[in-house]
Each structure stands twice: as structure tokens, then as C-alpha cells.
XYZ file of C-alpha atoms in Angstrom:
741
model
C 24.863 -5.226 -34.669
C 26.339 -1.791 -35.151
C 23.912 1.440 -34.564
C 22.463 3.348 -37.649
C 20.896 5.973 -35.877
C 17.290 6.545 -37.006
C 16.117 8.813 -39.682
C 13.806 11.603 -37.870
C 11.916 11.481 -36.940
C 11.718 6.942 -36.977
C 10.763 7.282 -40.853
C 9.030 4.446 -42.030
C 9.980 2.796 -45.506
C 7.520 1.267 -47.308
C 8.973 -1.285 -49.354
C 10.218 -4.090 -49.230
C 14.088 -4.575 -48.064
C 15.922 -5.382 -51.047
C 19.624 -6.484 -49.267
C 20.924 -8.211 -46.392
C 21.889 -6.414 -44.208
C 18.840 -5.017 -42.311
C 18.020 -2.244 -39.335
C 16.411 -3.644 -36.909
C 14.747 -1.762 -33.973
C 14.923 -3.757 -30.304
C 13.730 -2.858 -26.783
C 16.687 -1.075 -25.269
C 16.890 2.911 -23.823
C 18.670 3.718 -26.837
C 17.731 6.363 -29.637
C 19.045 3.932 -32.376
C 17.904 1.143 -34.605
C 21.162 -2.138 -35.235
C 22.112 -3.614 -38.641
C 22.367 -7.429 -38.856
C 22.947 -9.462 -41.674
C 20.464 -11.985 -42.770
C 20.438 -13.888 -45.892
C 17.147 -12.689 -47.466
C 15.566 -9.872 -47.446
C 12.673 -9.625 -44.934
C 9.297 -7.147 -45.203
C 9.709 -4.074 -43.139
C 7.205 -5.574 -39.872
C 9.031 -8.738 -39.576
C 9.286 -10.216 -35.939
C 13.100 -11.269 -35.461
C 15.355 -12.723 -33.072
C 18.953 -10.977 -32.706
C 21.975 -11.033 -30.386
C 21.996 -7.814 -28.876
C 25.071 -8.145 -26.028
C 25.235 -11.792 -24.443
C 21.382 -11.647 -24.865
C 18.612 -13.414 -27.347
C 15.697 -10.663 -27.672
C 13.136 -9.833 -29.867
C 13.701 -7.121 -32.845
C 11.006 -5.822 -35.566
C 12.679 -5.336 -39.006
C 12.168 -1.197 -39.645
C 13.652 -1.360 -43.002
C 17.394 -1.816 -45.213
C 20.236 -1.055 -44.438
C 23.473 0.369 -45.906
C 26.445 -0.889 -43.554
C 28.445 2.078 -45.216
C 31.802 1.863 -43.392
C 30.957 -0.942 -41.234
C 32.940 -3.859 -40.416
C 31.167 -6.560 -42.747
C 32.684 -8.520 -39.701
C 31.646 -6.534 -37.034
C 27.877 -7.125 -38.039
C 25.835 -9.858 -36.447
C 23.688 -12.309 -38.320
C 19.744 -12.572 -37.545
C 19.634 -15.751 -35.612
C 15.495 -16.399 -36.445
C 12.671 -15.086 -38.220
C 9.315 -15.650 -36.191
C 6.604 -16.239 -39.899
C 3.897 -17.676 -37.142
C 2.447 -13.501 -37.848
C 2.478 -11.388 -41.017
C 4.912 -8.533 -40.449
C 3.416 -6.406 -38.358
C 1.254 -3.648 -40.844
C 3.142 -0.168 -42.059
C -0.176 2.337 -39.763
C 0.897 0.788 -36.839
C 4.652 0.731 -37.417
C 3.396 4.671 -38.213
C 2.059 5.326 -35.167
C 4.495 4.105 -33.080
C 6.804 6.538 -34.918
C 5.249 9.660 -34.334
C 4.318 8.761 -30.366
C 8.392 8.341 -31.036
C 9.305 11.644 -31.880
C 6.346 13.451 -29.886
C 7.315 11.955 -26.503
C 10.642 11.712 -27.553
C 11.323 8.235 -26.549
C 13.949 5.403 -27.637
C 11.876 4.311 -30.587
C 12.566 0.364 -29.938
C 10.759 0.860 -26.642
C 8.151 2.930 -27.475
C 7.235 0.105 -30.545
C 8.040 -2.966 -27.826
C 5.806 -1.041 -25.355
C 3.164 -0.786 -28.119
C 3.152 -4.180 -28.726
C 1.296 -7.465 -26.109
C 3.612 -8.977 -23.932
C 4.270 -12.186 -26.200
C 5.218 -10.303 -28.785
C 7.950 -8.672 -27.238
C 10.006 -12.092 -26.554
C 12.597 -13.485 -29.241
C 9.607 -17.056 -29.784
C 6.729 -17.898 -31.980
C 3.643 -17.180 -30.831
C 1.050 -19.863 -29.512
C -2.486 -18.304 -30.700
C -5.539 -20.035 -29.644
C -6.824 -22.413 -32.039
C -10.353 -20.499 -33.504
C -11.730 -22.795 -36.771
C -14.698 -24.147 -36.238
C -15.410 -27.763 -36.350
C -18.679 -29.512 -37.529
C -19.510 -33.084 -38.187
C -19.548 -34.301 -41.775
C -22.746 -36.910 -43.480
C -20.601 -39.541 -42.128
C -20.669 -38.041 -38.104
C -23.862 -37.451 -37.731
C -24.917 -40.939 -39.120
C -22.328 -42.943 -36.592
C -22.480 -41.152 -33.016
C -20.765 -42.422 -30.601
C -21.660 -45.301 -27.974
C -23.840 -43.427 -25.013
C -20.767 -44.998 -22.135
C -18.195 -42.903 -24.328
C -19.643 -39.594 -22.334
C -16.585 -37.527 -23.368
C -17.093 -38.490 -27.327
C -20.719 -38.221 -26.546
C -20.980 -34.799 -25.126
C -18.596 -33.626 -27.959
C -20.956 -35.427 -30.835
C -23.823 -34.394 -29.627
C -22.765 -30.726 -28.991
C -21.172 -30.330 -32.539
C -24.546 -31.979 -34.140
C -26.615 -29.178 -32.832
C -23.989 -26.388 -34.144
C -20.637 -25.970 -35.567
C -18.024 -24.800 -32.455
C -14.634 -23.435 -31.496
C -12.357 -26.262 -29.589
C -12.270 -23.621 -26.448
C -16.187 -23.897 -26.275
C -15.719 -28.044 -26.317
C -12.920 -28.189 -24.115
C -15.531 -28.011 -21.237
C -17.191 -30.536 -22.208
C -14.350 -32.692 -22.562
C -11.248 -31.968 -21.767
C -9.918 -34.122 -24.305
C -11.416 -32.729 -27.081
C -8.339 -31.915 -28.967
C -7.335 -35.795 -29.276
C -11.130 -36.350 -29.777
C -11.396 -34.390 -32.724
C -7.733 -34.687 -34.062
C -9.002 -38.804 -34.296
C -12.135 -38.175 -35.470
C -10.837 -35.211 -38.238
C -8.576 -38.636 -39.708
C -11.742 -41.293 -40.028
C -13.078 -38.305 -41.948
C -15.879 -37.536 -39.129
C -15.388 -33.954 -38.848
C -14.663 -30.790 -40.996
C -13.198 -28.054 -39.616
C -12.126 -24.040 -41.087
C -12.827 -20.192 -40.629
C -16.574 -19.477 -39.511
C -18.592 -18.604 -42.296
C -18.668 -14.398 -41.970
C -22.221 -13.872 -40.342
C -24.575 -10.686 -42.038
C -25.045 -7.830 -39.543
C -27.520 -8.141 -36.929
C -28.522 -5.123 -34.261
C -30.690 -6.037 -31.904
C -33.085 -3.845 -30.121
C -32.880 -0.509 -30.231
C -33.383 2.513 -27.509
C -35.556 5.578 -29.020
C -33.604 8.504 -28.652
C -34.748 11.967 -27.770
C -34.836 14.671 -29.770
C -31.443 15.408 -28.880
C -29.601 12.531 -28.950
C -30.642 12.266 -32.971
C -29.811 15.853 -33.524
C -26.475 14.691 -32.697
C -26.414 11.510 -34.539
C -26.810 12.691 -37.728
C -24.301 15.001 -37.292
C -21.639 11.923 -36.411
C -23.271 10.464 -39.223
C -22.799 12.625 -41.325
C -19.423 13.000 -40.899
C -18.318 9.392 -41.231
C -17.823 9.034 -45.305
C -15.927 12.655 -44.963
C -12.926 11.681 -43.620
C -11.086 12.841 -40.098
C -13.202 15.176 -37.842
C -12.647 15.224 -34.218
C -15.882 15.667 -32.149
C -16.265 16.536 -28.415
C -19.514 15.290 -27.083
C -20.541 17.498 -24.555
C -23.296 15.676 -22.725
C -24.442 15.544 -18.880
C -24.245 12.369 -16.542
C -27.006 9.892 -17.851
C -27.759 11.820 -20.987
C -27.389 8.893 -22.996
C -24.239 9.048 -24.276
C -23.561 5.381 -24.861
C -26.458 5.105 -27.398
C -26.048 7.259 -29.836
C -22.295 5.846 -29.807
C -24.181 2.565 -30.492
C -26.426 3.667 -33.219
C -23.381 5.444 -35.087
C -21.703 2.502 -34.295
C -24.312 0.272 -36.176
C -23.731 2.170 -38.973
C -19.722 1.820 -39.024
C -20.050 -2.379 -38.445
C -23.189 -3.007 -40.837
C -20.998 -1.064 -44.018
C -17.801 -3.391 -42.254
C -15.468 -1.524 -41.139
C -14.247 -2.019 -37.372
C -14.734 0.578 -34.279
C -12.575 1.195 -30.968
C -13.286 2.337 -28.145
C -11.577 3.558 -25.105
C -12.421 3.845 -21.738
C -10.635 5.059 -18.258
C -11.399 1.675 -16.033
C -11.662 -1.947 -16.232
C -14.077 -2.090 -14.072
C -15.957 -0.237 -16.519
C -15.485 -3.046 -19.185
C -18.616 -5.927 -17.167
C -21.310 -3.624 -18.405
C -20.092 -2.078 -21.669
C -19.130 -5.269 -23.208
C -22.963 -6.618 -21.494
C -24.588 -3.972 -23.648
C -22.874 -4.297 -26.779
C -23.215 -7.942 -26.963
C -26.965 -7.746 -26.755
C -26.932 -4.516 -29.462
C -24.288 -6.536 -31.612
C -24.997 -10.160 -31.309
C -23.224 -11.726 -34.329
C -20.402 -9.209 -33.860
C -17.229 -10.218 -32.625
C -15.805 -8.278 -29.589
C -12.851 -7.994 -27.561
C -11.838 -6.334 -24.648
C -7.846 -5.247 -23.977
C -6.871 -4.344 -20.648
C -4.166 -5.061 -17.799
C -6.481 -7.657 -15.883
C -5.767 -10.238 -19.086
C -3.234 -13.228 -18.567
C -0.350 -12.795 -21.695
C -2.142 -15.061 -24.065
C -5.879 -13.587 -23.522
C -4.249 -10.136 -24.797
C -2.132 -11.197 -27.491
C -5.345 -12.917 -28.267
C -7.731 -10.205 -28.985
C -4.955 -7.334 -30.676
C -4.598 -10.344 -32.980
C -8.022 -10.894 -33.532
C -7.755 -6.315 -34.112
C -5.122 -7.098 -36.305
C -6.528 -9.737 -38.146
C -10.216 -8.664 -38.610
C -11.614 -11.110 -37.103
C -12.436 -8.607 -34.544
C -15.740 -5.874 -35.406
C -15.204 -3.398 -32.216
C -12.092 -3.565 -29.663
C -12.886 -2.372 -26.080
C -9.912 -1.291 -23.832
C -8.122 0.992 -21.782
C -5.178 2.652 -22.879
C -2.607 0.684 -24.741
C -5.748 -0.627 -27.102
C -5.106 2.843 -28.827
C -1.893 0.821 -30.816
C -4.185 -2.527 -31.456
C -4.502 -2.410 -35.526
C -6.847 -2.725 -37.158
C -7.256 -2.673 -40.779
C -11.186 -1.654 -41.466
C -11.265 0.665 -39.365
C -14.178 3.144 -39.350
C -14.742 5.109 -35.958
C -12.939 5.886 -32.892
C -14.242 6.598 -30.072
C -13.188 7.587 -26.506
C -15.515 7.343 -23.532
C -14.905 9.434 -20.035
C -12.472 12.125 -22.511
C -11.508 13.827 -19.443
C -9.774 11.021 -17.384
C -6.235 11.083 -16.006
C -5.947 7.486 -17.392
C -5.667 8.196 -19.989
C -2.174 9.665 -19.431
C 0.844 6.580 -18.734
C 2.757 8.301 -16.037
C 6.066 5.672 -16.544
C 7.960 4.465 -18.916
C 6.386 5.813 -22.630
C 4.386 9.098 -21.170
C 2.012 9.057 -23.529
C -1.868 10.082 -23.965
C -4.138 7.977 -25.436
C -6.882 10.412 -25.674
C -4.175 12.485 -28.190
C -3.142 9.337 -29.726
C -6.262 8.263 -30.521
C -6.769 11.968 -32.409
C -3.629 11.677 -34.687
C -4.556 7.629 -34.980
C -8.419 9.212 -36.683
C -6.771 10.976 -38.304
C -4.181 8.535 -39.759
C -6.826 6.603 -40.980
C -8.980 9.868 -42.234
C -11.890 8.136 -39.904
C -14.182 10.610 -37.389
C -13.219 10.583 -33.850
C -15.842 11.000 -30.614
C -14.849 11.991 -27.582
C -17.601 11.834 -24.842
C -17.669 13.187 -21.517
C -19.857 15.010 -18.693
C -17.223 17.402 -18.000
C -15.005 17.557 -20.526
C -10.860 18.379 -19.701
C -10.558 22.043 -20.286
C -7.440 20.749 -22.999
C -10.821 19.090 -25.425
C -12.745 22.787 -24.826
C -9.436 24.781 -26.049
C -10.079 22.209 -28.970
C -13.521 23.460 -29.476
C -12.718 27.517 -29.032
C -9.174 27.118 -31.377
C -12.017 25.126 -33.897
C -9.894 21.882 -34.254
C -12.945 20.082 -32.812
C -16.329 20.049 -33.572
C -18.643 20.234 -30.292
C -22.066 18.553 -29.673
C -23.584 19.354 -26.537
C -26.917 16.822 -24.916
C -28.118 18.757 -21.595
C -31.502 16.176 -20.596
C -31.676 12.454 -19.410
C -31.839 10.079 -21.464
C -34.516 8.329 -19.553
C -38.332 10.616 -19.365
C -38.379 10.241 -15.902
C -35.130 11.542 -14.751
C -33.419 14.621 -14.242
C -30.578 15.844 -12.280
C -30.186 15.156 -8.568
C -30.685 17.698 -5.845
C -27.279 18.450 -4.497
C -26.900 19.712 -0.796
C -23.992 20.947 0.842
C -23.327 19.915 4.366
C -21.031 22.500 6.446
C -18.878 20.487 8.238
C -17.516 23.388 10.491
C -19.936 23.201 14.071
C -21.243 20.205 13.011
C -20.794 16.884 14.954
C -19.490 13.502 13.483
C -19.933 10.224 14.287
C -16.776 8.589 12.033
C -16.860 11.498 9.977
C -20.508 11.011 9.192
C -23.077 13.785 9.864
C -26.306 13.045 11.492
C -27.705 14.524 8.026
C -26.310 11.884 6.150
C -26.848 8.596 8.736
C -30.560 10.108 8.495
C -30.424 10.354 4.602
C -29.364 7.083 4.083
C -32.136 5.792 6.797
C -34.645 7.565 4.524
C -33.251 5.816 1.262
C -33.323 2.517 3.480
C -37.066 2.986 4.524
C -37.743 4.002 1.091
C -36.322 0.923 -0.952
C -33.556 2.928 -3.009
C -29.752 2.202 -2.933
C -27.385 4.834 -1.032
C -23.799 5.445 -2.029
C -21.181 7.145 0.688
C -18.374 8.063 -1.412
C -14.729 8.698 0.075
C -11.779 8.359 -1.823
C -9.253 6.415 -0.249
C -9.693 3.027 1.184
C -8.141 1.372 3.672
C -9.095 2.048 7.873
C -8.008 4.883 8.069
C -5.327 7.544 6.574
C -3.214 7.581 9.234
C -2.190 6.078 13.027
C -1.166 8.439 15.470
C 0.352 8.823 19.047
C -1.776 11.352 20.941
C 1.275 11.968 23.395
C 3.887 12.796 21.242
C 2.212 13.188 17.963
C 4.250 10.320 16.208
C 2.352 9.787 12.977
C 2.701 6.191 10.894
C 4.591 7.546 7.567
C 5.876 5.707 4.758
C 10.101 5.141 5.728
C 10.046 5.453 1.795
C 7.420 7.994 0.816
C 6.216 11.756 0.798
C 3.076 9.747 2.201
C 0.928 8.322 5.618
C 1.130 4.872 5.984
C -2.538 3.833 5.576
C -4.396 1.326 8.091
C -5.743 -1.814 7.005
C -7.970 -3.368 9.652
C -8.424 -7.340 8.812
C -4.917 -8.181 7.827
C -3.827 -5.401 10.587
C -0.929 -3.912 8.558
C 0.054 -0.425 7.758
C 0.461 -0.010 3.679
C 1.431 2.712 1.795
C -0.666 3.559 -1.371
C 2.634 4.354 -3.523
C 5.269 2.809 -3.404
C 3.307 -0.516 -1.576
C 5.667 -1.285 1.444
C 3.654 -2.365 4.654
C 4.204 -3.091 7.975
C 2.130 -5.175 10.913
C 0.172 -1.764 13.377
C 2.323 -1.940 16.150
C 1.173 -1.898 19.305
C 2.511 0.753 20.955
C 3.789 4.087 19.830
C 7.383 3.155 18.040
C 9.222 6.485 19.457
C 7.504 7.191 23.153
C 6.358 3.890 24.256
C 2.540 5.182 24.368
C -0.020 2.550 24.240
C -2.668 4.996 23.249
C -2.355 5.434 19.553
C -4.897 6.064 17.607
C -6.448 5.356 13.698
C -7.547 9.213 12.801
C -9.359 10.319 9.548
C -11.414 7.602 7.962
C -11.456 5.000 5.291
C -13.433 2.315 3.506
C -12.757 -0.318 5.505
C -13.461 2.395 8.444
C -16.731 3.309 7.092
C -17.944 0.114 6.066
C -17.771 -1.054 9.746
C -19.571 2.182 11.323
C -22.044 2.098 8.868
C -23.065 -1.758 9.388
C -23.489 -0.717 13.620
C -25.123 2.676 12.195
C -27.641 0.566 9.836
C -27.940 -2.603 11.035
C -30.641 -4.362 8.600
C -28.652 -2.504 5.509
C -26.634 -4.362 2.772
C -23.924 -3.148 2.359
C -21.113 -3.553 -0.129
C -17.692 -2.216 -0.008
C -16.310 -1.675 -3.457
C -12.040 -0.018 -3.324
C -9.052 -1.814 -4.791
C -8.365 -3.549 -1.897
C -12.180 -6.204 -2.677
C -11.761 -6.412 -6.929
C -7.833 -7.480 -6.561
C -8.782 -10.778 -8.723
C -9.437 -11.196 -12.359
C -13.834 -11.858 -11.717
C -13.935 -9.690 -8.656
C -15.543 -6.893 -9.774
C -17.779 -8.518 -12.034
C -19.443 -10.417 -9.286
C -19.640 -7.396 -7.638
C -21.457 -6.158 -10.301
C -23.836 -8.439 -10.715
C -25.343 -8.034 -7.072
C -25.555 -4.249 -7.124
C -27.610 -5.293 -10.711
C -29.583 -8.303 -8.534
C -30.188 -5.150 -6.071
C -29.356 -7.264 -3.253
C -27.693 -4.482 -2.140
C -28.675 -0.913 -0.005
C -25.624 0.915 0.652
C -22.357 0.849 -1.585
C -19.568 1.809 0.435
C -16.625 2.821 -2.537
C -13.913 4.874 -3.531
C -13.929 6.610 -7.421
C -13.842 3.343 -8.842
C -17.465 4.062 -8.543
C -17.534 7.053 -10.192
C -17.020 7.149 -13.936
C -19.663 5.658 -16.469
C -21.700 2.780 -14.516
C -26.079 3.272 -14.898
C -27.067 1.662 -11.058
C -31.016 2.613 -11.834
C -31.814 2.404 -8.156
C -29.532 4.419 -6.757
C -30.725 7.572 -5.042
C -28.434 8.751 -2.423
C -25.044 9.969 -3.371
C -23.428 11.261 0.313
C -19.896 11.960 -0.562
C -17.382 12.350 2.288
C -14.160 14.252 2.441
C -14.027 15.952 -0.596
C -12.392 19.289 0.932
C -9.051 17.417 0.109
C -8.552 17.920 -3.386
C -9.171 21.774 -2.186
C -5.589 21.929 -0.513
C -3.153 20.520 -3.455
C -0.401 22.223 -4.941
C -0.825 20.899 -8.645
C -3.015 23.929 -10.660
C -5.413 20.755 -12.018
C -6.124 19.563 -8.761
C -9.849 22.026 -8.785
C -10.396 20.936 -12.133
C -10.026 16.969 -11.436
C -12.061 17.319 -8.665
C -14.804 19.093 -10.406
C -14.921 16.567 -12.053
C -15.249 13.467 -9.333
C -17.736 14.979 -7.717
C -20.129 15.976 -10.669
C -19.519 12.003 -11.949
C -20.453 10.954 -8.403
C -23.272 13.143 -7.914
C -24.739 11.628 -11.425
C -24.900 8.298 -10.810
C -28.350 9.078 -8.586
C -31.977 9.479 -10.491
C -30.844 8.442 -13.332
C -34.137 6.367 -13.788
C -37.477 6.732 -12.279
C -35.886 7.189 -8.715
C -35.379 10.858 -7.689
C -31.431 11.325 -6.575
C -30.311 13.970 -4.116
C -26.525 14.505 -3.520
C -25.507 15.450 0.021
C -21.752 16.801 -0.095
C -19.861 17.354 3.706
C -16.857 20.359 3.490
C -15.926 22.885 5.200
C -16.154 25.095 2.472
C -19.217 25.677 1.330
C -19.317 28.771 -0.298
C -16.320 28.237 -2.354
C -17.098 28.397 -6.297
C -16.447 24.815 -6.996
C -19.430 23.754 -4.471
C -21.807 26.082 -5.869
C -21.191 25.455 -9.402
C -22.133 21.647 -8.465
C -25.143 23.091 -6.527
C -26.075 24.952 -9.901
C -25.324 22.318 -11.931
C -23.125 25.076 -13.840
C -20.273 23.600 -15.760
C -19.937 25.365 -18.056
C -19.339 28.006 -15.725
C -17.212 27.260 -13.612
C -14.798 25.972 -16.543
C -15.373 29.243 -17.992
C -13.413 30.446 -14.679
C -11.273 28.016 -14.382
C -9.666 28.785 -17.599
C -9.665 32.291 -17.101
C -7.522 31.181 -14.014
C -5.396 29.488 -17.152
C -4.816 31.472 -19.272
C -3.788 34.592 -16.711
C -1.241 32.228 -15.240
C 0.197 31.028 -18.883
C -0.752 27.578 -17.198
C -1.664 24.377 -19.997
C -3.946 23.766 -22.163
C -3.086 28.095 -23.062
C 1.071 26.711 -23.081
C 2.586 24.116 -23.873
C 4.718 22.299 -21.384
C 6.933 19.666 -20.700
C 8.472 18.031 -17.271
C 12.333 17.027 -17.138
C 11.997 14.858 -13.743
C 15.520 14.089 -11.954
C 15.212 11.377 -8.987
C 18.196 9.962 -6.641
C 18.766 8.365 -3.853
C 19.945 12.232 -2.416
C 18.148 15.395 -3.229
C 20.885 17.317 -3.744
C 22.268 15.011 -6.497
C 18.635 15.419 -8.331
C 18.533 18.308 -8.150
C 22.524 19.044 -9.320
C 21.871 17.498 -11.853
C 18.647 19.434 -13.177
C 20.862 22.967 -12.153
C 23.735 22.144 -14.738
C 20.892 20.599 -17.631
C 19.589 24.127 -16.698
C 22.351 25.716 -17.602
C 22.942 24.149 -20.688
C 20.191 24.309 -22.063
C 19.226 28.513 -21.874
C 21.054 29.226 -24.538
C 19.142 26.668 -26.841
C 15.867 28.347 -24.908
C 14.636 30.844 -27.876
C 10.822 31.513 -26.473
C 11.292 28.342 -24.056
C 10.492 29.570 -20.177
C 12.934 26.828 -17.986
C 11.356 26.766 -14.495
C 12.944 25.243 -11.724
C 14.777 22.856 -10.422
C 12.260 22.366 -7.536
C 11.433 19.472 -5.506
C 8.135 17.997 -7.085
C 5.140 17.440 -5.197
C 6.018 14.196 -3.459
C 9.764 14.594 -2.872
C 10.391 11.558 -1.767
C 8.596 7.883 -3.541
C 10.733 4.093 -3.138
C 13.521 5.269 -1.679
C 13.783 7.812 -3.895
C 14.505 11.557 -4.054
C 12.606 13.338 -6.855
C 13.068 17.355 -8.340
C 12.107 18.788 -12.025
C 12.463 21.277 -14.257
C 9.648 22.557 -16.523
C 9.942 23.480 -20.010
C 6.832 25.969 -20.810
C 6.372 27.437 -24.640
C 3.327 29.296 -26.038
C 4.389 26.994 -28.954
C 3.470 23.600 -29.249
C 5.912 23.431 -32.465
C 8.500 26.238 -30.860
C 8.621 23.818 -27.475
C 9.063 20.594 -29.800
C 11.992 21.892 -31.765
C 13.440 23.302 -28.368
C 13.024 19.071 -26.889
C 15.107 17.502 -30.301
C 17.851 20.339 -29.182
C 17.708 19.481 -25.150
C 17.392 15.493 -25.368
C 20.504 15.347 -26.507
C 22.102 17.412 -24.089
C 20.347 15.770 -21.257
C 21.846 11.811 -22.238
C 25.129 12.895 -22.034
C 24.768 14.189 -18.593
C 23.488 11.571 -17.814
C 26.050 8.827 -18.963
C 28.241 11.839 -16.754
C 26.446 11.937 -13.500
C 26.198 9.438 -10.646
C 24.697 6.076 -11.785
C 22.342 5.984 -9.238
C 20.874 8.819 -10.700
C 17.929 8.700 -12.830
C 15.926 11.215 -15.577
C 12.676 11.208 -17.365
C 10.652 13.917 -20.232
C 7.019 13.862 -19.519
C 5.353 15.658 -22.594
C 1.859 17.426 -22.078
C 1.751 16.025 -18.123
C -0.746 15.465 -16.155
C 0.697 15.320 -12.642
C 3.440 17.899 -12.139
């Protein structure tokens, strides 16, 4: 093994290796590929096993290598070649190279981040048996005796239609052995399923606005790359437009990639997509899948078997040979930004990928991000509008503010809110009580000495989770039993302050004893199928009152939901993050949009201490454009994104002074390079202490994205050199286009 610097910026070679020396990328934090020798040339993208120090690791061939002045005796051999799958496609490697260069992340780590976990291991992978099995004429003539129940069940299933092994195993655990025996006897045959002709299920009628939008997008399908911002109010039928546009792409034999921000949106989307395209193979890719499930779906997309791929942010890297359209739903959502390791933004990579593949990309939202609106102003995106709700009788909900400055409250609820919930229940309408804080209460406090339940490892409070009688940190995961008395003064009168979803559930159970309550948050949806089961209860109208967090704010369509009550919204007004009010407006707009989407009139009550705040006034008027203009003017005046490009260099250490000193030295070293770059800081992070480490940051800002990228290319090697000289306990990371400051 020997180091070979990558060709800037990580140029991918598009031809077969013609030498026994190969460049191989491995999953290490080094900005280099490595030279190995092999007994024969290997195509770019081949998975191999190579020695790296004392370890045997997986590597990806990135091209041939000329050993130059390297000692051939020091060049180690490739240990194994994995041919269970074809070499990774060049388009995939090019996208990885772009992401590595733009986010200034080591190429090897970027490449392995983009792969499913199973493909990161140094071994062949075992893929599900996708073959279909059917009975031969001889097999149909000789059914097994009724006494052989397992064989009889398999035979009966195959007599009706061709089946996969996965479909037969629930009928007979030994189905694999049965099929193997019958294959040897000539009673069954197997092979790839016959290609099905495209079929579309029942289609909803579009209103005039939807028809205009669909015509514009359909006209772009044959025109190569174009980026569209579909700005449609909540309930305006954006999904139906997606579906009818997708139908044209799928009918042409192409594939569609749909990115969504949260995995809890998948059951509703899958159900709707599967009903619309019953013969089109569809796969989902998200963190709730096992390694095997994720691998199978990723490979199905790569090998062209899946017509539709729906996934969260990492799905943006899925290779699709016949890609015809990319849809990014809820494009404004911060979940598309990865906050650890390779800090990429899936929405932005989706736009780059659409350009690479020469296909349209549609970014949909009821509250578009200021970044996307700025791209519309600059002419890079085209904007389409949906201003009416799709359902004929549906109207935007009435938004009312409850001034809490002089209101008596019970467990955080004003009397008007409780009475509205009772009225909705009597009318047979479902209600949603929204608070963006799970747990029982956000803090435990002593009434004598003022002690509060702070996390020993973070700059945050421990949240009370009453059913488990635990205090838990929602940032680092540390937890402890609820103490019986104050740890500082011994006072036994310690009390929960504030409300969380658990406390609201308990309070509403007492206030509305006949109501059927359902709490939905991270605690009630931990297991794989929890959300699907809860969603089925909601759709079956077995719920009167939902109590939930932002998991319920996005994309869901609950037809009987008539009332939304919002608690503790004001907390979003106090953040030092300049994006906080933009996110709060989007969140409240999305929450309000759950109400009144069908025949049920919608009503939204927002409890606030600041009823005159421009954000709340804009919500009452449903005036997104006006409030977005106000925010844009503020950002432009302050030279904040999207009116400048930004990168954050973060450092953390056990002691804050070490992180600050590291960044201080770097600022001094980098200032001579910073022509046209404003360097701000260093300063402690908003959450200074996290998981036992103190955090600080240095900000780089420029009115030119190109200039900032050039600066970062020169700065990163200096940062790496400084980190090697610093204490081993110090860690650093670079975040380009950060979403959290």
C-alpha cells in the first residue's frame, strides 16, 4: 500500500484499468486513494478487499495507478475481488466525487457513506432471491398428497400464479428445499419475472391550477435538465400532480426518485403510489430498514428493477440507470441536511444530480426555503403556484391567536382551547394538540433552592419521562432515575415545570374522559411498525384527539381533522439562530395545514404571549409571500444566507479553552488567504456543551460561492496540519452551507 494523491477534484477515470497497479479508495479520513497491485486489470467501481495496516477492509477501484517512484516491494496486493455485483456505475462515482469536492470531505469516506452498509464490508453480499417460480406441465399434473401440507400449500400457490421464494416462505418455511427438489424432478421452473406493461390506477380529476402546473412540468420532460419550485399551499394537491407527472415518466420506461424528509411519511405515500401504479416495482430506502432490506432496495434501483424509489436523504445517492425525474417533497425541511460526517444537503445534491442526468427536478413545498426562493429570483429555478385546495369544499383553516399574557391555564391549556376540543369531539371531528416537545415535562425543579435537572454532559435540561420515571437528555441520550428529593438541598418538594406530550396526554385524559386519545412522538414510534399501526388507527377514525410533535406536521392528510391547538410556539422566537423564525413559520404553517383538508371546516388556535408578532399576524392572513419578503430583506441587510455563502469550522474538546485556542490559531494562519472572505469568531456554539465535549466555531462568509470554495480548498490542508499538531482529544469538522449555527 502507498499513498497516491487524488486528481483534483477527485477526477473519475472512465476507462478500464490496463495495468496491474490500481488506485483504491478506502473508508478512512484521508484525502487520498491508495496504490495496490493486482494480477489483472479491474474496471473502475469494482469492490475489492485490501490490507490497510493490520486490517482487511473493503475498497473501491477508482482507476489505474502508476507507481512512479514507489518501491514495488511496499505495494500490497488486492486480497479478493468481489464479483457478486457489477462494478459501481461511473455516474454514481462522479456524484460522489462532486459531493466530496464541494463539501471538502475525504473521498473514501464520502464514497462509503453513499453505499449501503452491507456494501461497505469486505465480503460478498447475499441478495434476496428475486426469481419467480412456476409449475411446469408435469408439475401441474402431479399435485402432492393432501397429507403433505407444506408441499400442498406451495403447489396450490404456484398453481394460481408465479411466485417468489419470499412469497412462498410464509406458507412453508421449507419452501426453498421443496423448490430445489421439484426443480431436479422437472416439476417447476424459475426465471426473471416477465416485464409488465405500464398500468395506472384510478386518477383524480385536477382543477385548473393543477392542470396548468402539470402541463408545464410535462412539457419539460423531454427538454433535459430544468429545476422547478412547486409552491402549493397545504392541501393544494401537489402529490396528485407528482403522481400524474410520474405516470408519464414510468410509461416511457424510465425511473423516478422521490425524496421525503421523514420516514413516517412513507406509509401514506407508499399506499397511494402502490394504488396508482400497481404493476410498477417500488422500493423505499430509509433508516428504519435492516441492512439487508436497504441493500435489496438499493440494488433493485441500481439494476433497474424498481421503477420508483422513495427515500429519505441518503437515497439521493441511489444509482438509477433510467432516471427520468426527481421529486423533492417538503424541500424546505431541515431533515434533508446531514449533521454528522459528510454534511451534505440532499435537496442540493438532487438538483446537481438532475443536471448530471439531464432530467427535470421538482422541489415541492407550502413554505419554500429562502434559498429556493433566491434561486427563483436568480433565474436558476422556475416557480409554479397552487393557491387553492384541491378538495372542492376545502378551504384554508381559520387561524386564531389566544393571548396567554393574562390567561389562566391548566396544564398549559387555556380554557378556550379546552372548550374548543370539547366542541370538536361533540361534532365528531378529530383534533390535534401540537407541542414540539416530547416527554412529560422539559425540566424538574426545586421550589426551595432553584435547582433544575440539567444534563451533566450537555448545555441542556433533562426531560422527565414519567412512565419510565426517568430523566433523559434528548441531545446525548444520558438518563437517570427521577430523584426523590433535591440533590442540592434535600427538599422533597421538587416539581415538573412546563409541558411535554406525556403530560398533555395525562391532562387531556382527565379533561376529556370520553375522548379517544392517541399520542404520537419519538417515544411511541420507536419500533419498526409502530407508526404504520398508529396511522391505520387514525385512518379508521378510531381517534378523537391526537397529541403530537412535528412528526404530525408534515405531509399527512387526515380528512376528519377539524381543529388544531398549538402550545408553546413562542419558544421558537427566542433562538439566537437567524433561521429560527423561518423554521417556526414553516412549522406552524404545516401544522395549521393539517386542518380542514376535506369537508370538515378547519380551525387553528395558537396560544402565544406575543399575539402582535409579525410572524403570527402573517399566519392569520395566510401571507407566506409577505413574511418571506420580510425575512429576505432582513437577511440581505445582515448579509446572511442565502445572500452570502457560508461555511462553519467547528472544533470540540473536553475543555472549551482548547477548542477556542485551536480556532484562534487557525484564524491567524488563514487570514492571509482570506481575500474576499469574512472570518467571524471563534465563538462558543449555541449549545456549547454536548455529550461531555465543549464546542466552538469559526465562520467563513463570502458573497461569492466560487471564492469561498477556492478559499476552503486552500484552508482545509492547513486545518488538517494544525489538527495533527493539536491535542489528540481535539476534533474538528467543516460544514459547508450549514443549516444550524
